[in-house]
Amino acid sequence: MMRLILLGAPGSGKGTQAVFLAERIGVPSISTGEMLRAAVAAGTELGNKVRAIMATGDLVDDDTMAEVVRERLGQSDAAGGFILDGYPRTLGQADTLAAILEGKDWSLDAVVHIEVPEEELIQRALARQRADDQEDVIRQRQRVYRQQTQPLIDHYEAQGLLCLIDGHQTIDDVAQSIASALGVSR
Ligand code: AMP
């Protein structure tokens, strides 16, 4: 049973790897980006609140995200472990997560950081561009990642939780590297 965070810039393959790994270890992959996109599509109160900010590539505020994640981790399937994909994204969110976990007497097993050089990230992001993705939004997401999410790497490294993975490999090789690093058998 594992409680993991996957960290990686937009285009690092983090979402894909989260789904693979979740399947392999039998825990839910919790993607806050997907949850928010679903809320926007469904036109819920949350969706209406976050739609505009998401469209710019900026981050939804920490308080809103705290509510989303607290609620999601309270669902029964998270009790057997989980992979967080896209949360936390700021130091404030990392503190909130620590408080949520502490309240449940849970701890993190590892924080997996998938590393890919920035220029390759931009190329990948442009290649898989969705209809609603503009190049300036893609670049803004990279900027936000660098400024707000990158500090989490040092934060978790200091806690001895960080697990560095070379993301400049095929999808299968990245998956295998993550599994080996976590000691998860094939
Ligand atoms: P993602 O699919 O993880 O790249 O998320 C898509 C968008 O949802 C991001 O660009 C943010 O606007 C928003 N979002 C997702 N997760 C978070 C989070 N943890 N904190 C703030 N905003 C988020």
CSV table of C-alpha atoms and ligand atoms in Angstrom, one decimal:
chain,number,residue,atom,x,y,z
A,1,MET,CA,0.0,0.0,0.0
A,2,MET,CA,1.5,3.3,-1.1
A,3,ARG,CA,0.9,7.0,-0.8
A,4,LEU,CA,2.7,8.8,-3.6
A,5,ILE,CA,3.0,12.1,-5.2
A,6,LEU,CA,4.1,12.4,-8.9
A,7,LEU,CA,5.8,15.7,-9.7
A,8,GLY,CA,6.7,16.8,-13.2
A,9,ALA,CA,6.3,19.7,-15.5
A,10,PRO,CA,3.5,19.9,-18.0
A,11,GLY,CA,4.5,17.5,-20.8
A,12,SER,CA,6.7,15.3,-18.6
A,13,GLY,CA,4.4,12.4,-19.0
A,14,LYS,CA,3.3,12.6,-15.4
A,15,GLY,CA,-0.3,11.9,-16.1
A,16,THR,CA,0.3,8.9,-18.2
A,17,GLN,CA,2.8,7.5,-15.7
A,18,ALA,CA,0.3,8.1,-12.8
A,19,VAL,CA,-2.3,6.0,-14.6
A,20,PHE,CA,0.2,3.2,-15.3
A,21,LEU,CA,1.6,3.1,-11.8
A,22,ALA,CA,-1.9,3.3,-10.2
A,23,GLU,CA,-2.9,0.2,-12.2
A,24,ARG,CA,0.3,-1.6,-11.3
A,25,ILE,CA,0.1,-1.0,-7.6
A,26,GLY,CA,-3.7,-1.0,-7.3
A,27,VAL,CA,-4.4,2.4,-6.0
A,28,PRO,CA,-6.4,5.3,-7.4
A,29,SER,CA,-4.6,7.9,-9.5
A,30,ILE,CA,-6.0,11.3,-8.3
A,31,SER,CA,-5.5,14.0,-10.9
A,32,THR,CA,-6.7,17.4,-9.7
A,33,GLY,CA,-6.5,18.7,-13.3
A,34,GLU,CA,-8.9,16.1,-14.5
A,35,MET,CA,-11.2,16.7,-11.5
A,36,LEU,CA,-11.3,20.4,-12.3
A,37,ARG,CA,-11.8,19.8,-16.1
A,38,ALA,CA,-14.7,17.5,-15.2
A,39,ALA,CA,-16.2,20.2,-13.0
A,40,VAL,CA,-15.8,22.8,-15.7
A,41,ALA,CA,-17.5,20.4,-18.2
A,42,ALA,CA,-20.3,19.7,-15.8
A,43,GLY,CA,-20.8,23.4,-15.1
A,44,THR,CA,-20.7,22.8,-11.3
A,45,GLU,CA,-20.2,25.7,-8.9
A,46,LEU,CA,-16.5,24.6,-8.6
A,47,GLY,CA,-16.2,24.4,-12.4
A,48,ASN,CA,-17.6,27.9,-12.9
A,49,LYS,CA,-15.2,29.3,-10.2
A,50,VAL,CA,-12.1,27.8,-11.8
A,51,ARG,CA,-12.9,28.0,-15.6
A,52,ALA,CA,-11.3,31.4,-16.3
A,53,ILE,CA,-8.1,30.9,-14.3
A,54,MET,CA,-7.5,27.4,-15.8
A,55,ALA,CA,-7.8,28.9,-19.3
A,56,THR,CA,-4.8,31.2,-18.6
A,57,GLY,CA,-2.5,28.4,-17.4
A,58,ASP,CA,-2.4,29.9,-13.9
A,59,LEU,CA,-3.1,28.0,-10.8
A,60,VAL,CA,-6.4,27.8,-9.0
A,61,ASP,CA,-6.1,29.3,-5.4
A,62,ASP,CA,-4.8,27.1,-2.6
A,63,ASP,CA,-8.0,27.3,-0.5
A,64,THR,CA,-10.2,26.0,-3.3
A,65,MET,CA,-7.7,23.2,-4.0
A,66,ALA,CA,-7.5,22.3,-0.3
A,67,GLU,CA,-11.2,21.7,-0.3
A,68,VAL,CA,-11.1,19.6,-3.5
A,69,VAL,CA,-8.2,17.4,-2.2
A,70,ARG,CA,-9.5,17.1,1.3
A,71,GLU,CA,-12.8,15.8,0.0
A,72,ARG,CA,-11.2,13.4,-2.5
A,73,LEU,CA,-8.8,11.9,0.0
A,74,GLY,CA,-11.8,11.4,2.3
A,75,GLN,CA,-13.4,9.0,-0.2
A,76,SER,CA,-13.2,5.3,0.7
A,77,ASP,CA,-10.9,4.3,-2.2
A,78,ALA,CA,-8.1,6.6,-1.0
A,79,ALA,CA,-7.9,4.7,2.3
A,80,GLY,CA,-5.8,1.9,0.6
A,81,GLY,CA,-3.3,4.3,-0.8
A,82,PHE,CA,-3.2,6.8,-3.8
A,83,ILE,CA,-1.1,8.6,-6.3
A,84,LEU,CA,-1.5,12.3,-6.4
A,85,ASP,CA,-1.0,13.7,-9.9
A,86,GLY,CA,-1.0,17.5,-10.1
A,87,TYR,CA,-1.2,18.2,-6.3
A,88,PRO,CA,0.5,19.7,-4.5
A,89,ARG,CA,1.7,22.4,-6.8
A,90,THR,CA,2.8,25.1,-4.3
A,91,LEU,CA,4.5,25.1,-1.0
A,92,GLY,CA,1.3,26.2,0.6
A,93,GLN,CA,-0.5,23.2,-0.9
A,94,ALA,CA,2.3,20.9,0.4
A,95,ASP,CA,1.7,22.2,3.9
A,96,THR,CA,-2.1,21.7,3.5
A,97,LEU,CA,-1.5,18.1,2.3
A,98,ALA,CA,0.8,17.5,5.2
A,99,ALA,CA,-1.9,18.6,7.6
A,100,ILE,CA,-4.6,16.5,5.9
A,101,LEU,CA,-2.4,13.4,6.0
A,102,GLU,CA,-1.4,14.1,9.6
A,103,GLY,CA,-5.1,14.3,10.6
A,104,LYS,CA,-5.6,10.8,9.2
A,105,ASP,CA,-2.3,9.5,10.7
A,106,TRP,CA,-1.1,8.8,7.1
A,107,SER,CA,2.3,9.5,5.7
A,108,LEU,CA,3.8,9.8,2.2
A,109,ASP,CA,6.0,6.9,1.0
A,110,ALA,CA,7.7,8.8,-1.8
A,111,VAL,CA,7.6,11.8,-4.2
A,112,VAL,CA,8.5,10.8,-7.7
A,113,HIS,CA,9.9,13.6,-9.8
A,114,ILE,CA,9.9,12.9,-13.6
A,115,GLU,CA,12.7,15.1,-15.0
A,116,VAL,CA,12.6,16.3,-18.6
A,117,PRO,CA,14.6,19.2,-20.1
A,118,GLU,CA,12.5,22.3,-20.6
A,119,GLU,CA,12.9,22.7,-24.4
A,120,GLU,CA,11.7,19.1,-24.9
A,121,LEU,CA,8.7,19.9,-22.7
A,122,ILE,CA,7.7,22.7,-24.9
A,123,GLN,CA,8.1,20.6,-28.0
A,124,ARG,CA,6.0,17.8,-26.5
A,125,ALA,CA,3.4,20.2,-25.3
A,126,LEU,CA,3.0,21.8,-28.7
A,127,ALA,CA,2.9,18.4,-30.4
A,128,ARG,CA,0.0,17.2,-28.3
A,129,GLN,CA,-1.7,20.6,-28.3
A,130,ARG,CA,-5.4,20.4,-27.6
A,131,ALA,CA,-7.8,22.6,-29.4
A,132,ASP,CA,-8.1,24.8,-26.4
A,133,ASP,CA,-4.4,25.1,-25.7
A,134,GLN,CA,-2.6,28.1,-27.1
A,135,GLU,CA,1.1,28.3,-27.2
A,136,ASP,CA,1.1,31.3,-24.7
A,137,VAL,CA,-0.9,29.2,-22.3
A,138,ILE,CA,1.5,26.3,-22.7
A,139,ARG,CA,4.4,28.6,-22.0
A,140,GLN,CA,2.6,30.1,-19.0
A,141,ARG,CA,2.0,26.6,-17.6
A,142,GLN,CA,5.8,26.0,-17.8
A,143,ARG,CA,6.5,29.4,-16.1
A,144,VAL,CA,4.1,28.6,-13.3
A,145,TYR,CA,5.6,25.2,-12.8
A,146,ARG,CA,9.1,26.7,-12.6
A,147,GLN,CA,8.2,29.4,-10.2
A,148,GLN,CA,5.6,27.8,-8.0
A,149,THR,CA,6.0,24.0,-8.2
A,150,GLN,CA,9.8,23.5,-8.7
A,151,PRO,CA,10.4,24.6,-5.0
A,152,LEU,CA,8.5,21.4,-4.0
A,153,ILE,CA,11.4,19.4,-5.3
A,154,ASP,CA,13.8,20.8,-2.6
A,155,HIS,CA,11.1,20.6,0.0
A,156,TYR,CA,10.5,16.9,-0.5
A,157,GLU,CA,14.2,16.2,-1.0
A,158,ALA,CA,14.9,17.7,2.4
A,159,GLN,CA,12.3,15.2,3.8
A,160,GLY,CA,14.2,12.3,2.2
A,161,LEU,CA,11.2,11.5,0.1
A,162,LEU,CA,12.3,12.5,-3.4
A,163,CYS,CA,12.8,9.9,-6.1
A,164,LEU,CA,14.4,11.2,-9.3
A,165,ILE,CA,13.4,9.6,-12.6
A,166,ASP,CA,14.9,10.4,-16.0
A,167,GLY,CA,11.8,11.3,-18.1
A,168,HIS,CA,13.9,11.5,-21.3
A,169,GLN,CA,13.1,7.9,-22.2
A,170,THR,CA,10.3,5.9,-23.8
A,171,ILE,CA,7.1,5.8,-21.9
A,172,ASP,CA,7.7,2.1,-21.1
A,173,ASP,CA,11.2,2.8,-19.8
A,174,VAL,CA,10.1,5.6,-17.6
A,175,ALA,CA,7.4,3.3,-16.2
A,176,GLN,CA,10.0,0.7,-15.5
A,177,SER,CA,12.4,3.2,-13.9
A,178,ILE,CA,9.6,4.3,-11.6
A,179,ALA,CA,8.7,0.8,-10.7
A,180,SER,CA,12.3,-0.1,-9.9
A,181,ALA,CA,12.9,3.0,-7.9
A,182,LEU,CA,9.8,2.2,-5.8
A,183,GLY,CA,10.7,-1.5,-5.5
A,184,VAL,CA,7.5,-2.5,-7.2
A,185,SER,CA,7.9,-5.7,-9.1
A,186,ARG,CA,6.9,-6.0,-12.7
B,1,AMP,P1,-3.1,19.7,-15.0
B,1,AMP,O1,-4.0,18.8,-15.9
B,1,AMP,O2,-2.6,19.0,-13.8
B,1,AMP,O3,-2.0,20.3,-15.8
B,1,AMP,O4,-4.1,20.9,-14.5
B,1,AMP,C1,-4.7,21.7,-15.4
B,1,AMP,C2,-5.0,23.0,-14.8
B,1,AMP,O5,-5.8,22.9,-13.6
B,1,AMP,C3,-3.8,23.8,-14.2
B,1,AMP,O6,-3.2,24.5,-15.2
B,1,AMP,C4,-4.4,24.6,-13.1
B,1,AMP,O7,-5.1,25.8,-13.7
B,1,AMP,C5,-5.5,23.7,-12.5
B,1,AMP,N1,-4.9,22.9,-11.4
B,1,AMP,C6,-4.8,21.5,-11.4
B,1,AMP,N2,-4.2,21.1,-10.2
B,1,AMP,C7,-4.0,22.2,-9.5
B,1,AMP,C8,-3.5,22.5,-8.3
B,1,AMP,N3,-3.0,21.5,-7.5
B,1,AMP,N4,-3.4,23.8,-7.8
B,1,AMP,C9,-3.8,24.8,-8.6
B,1,AMP,N5,-4.3,24.6,-9.8
B,1,AMP,C10,-4.4,23.4,-10.3
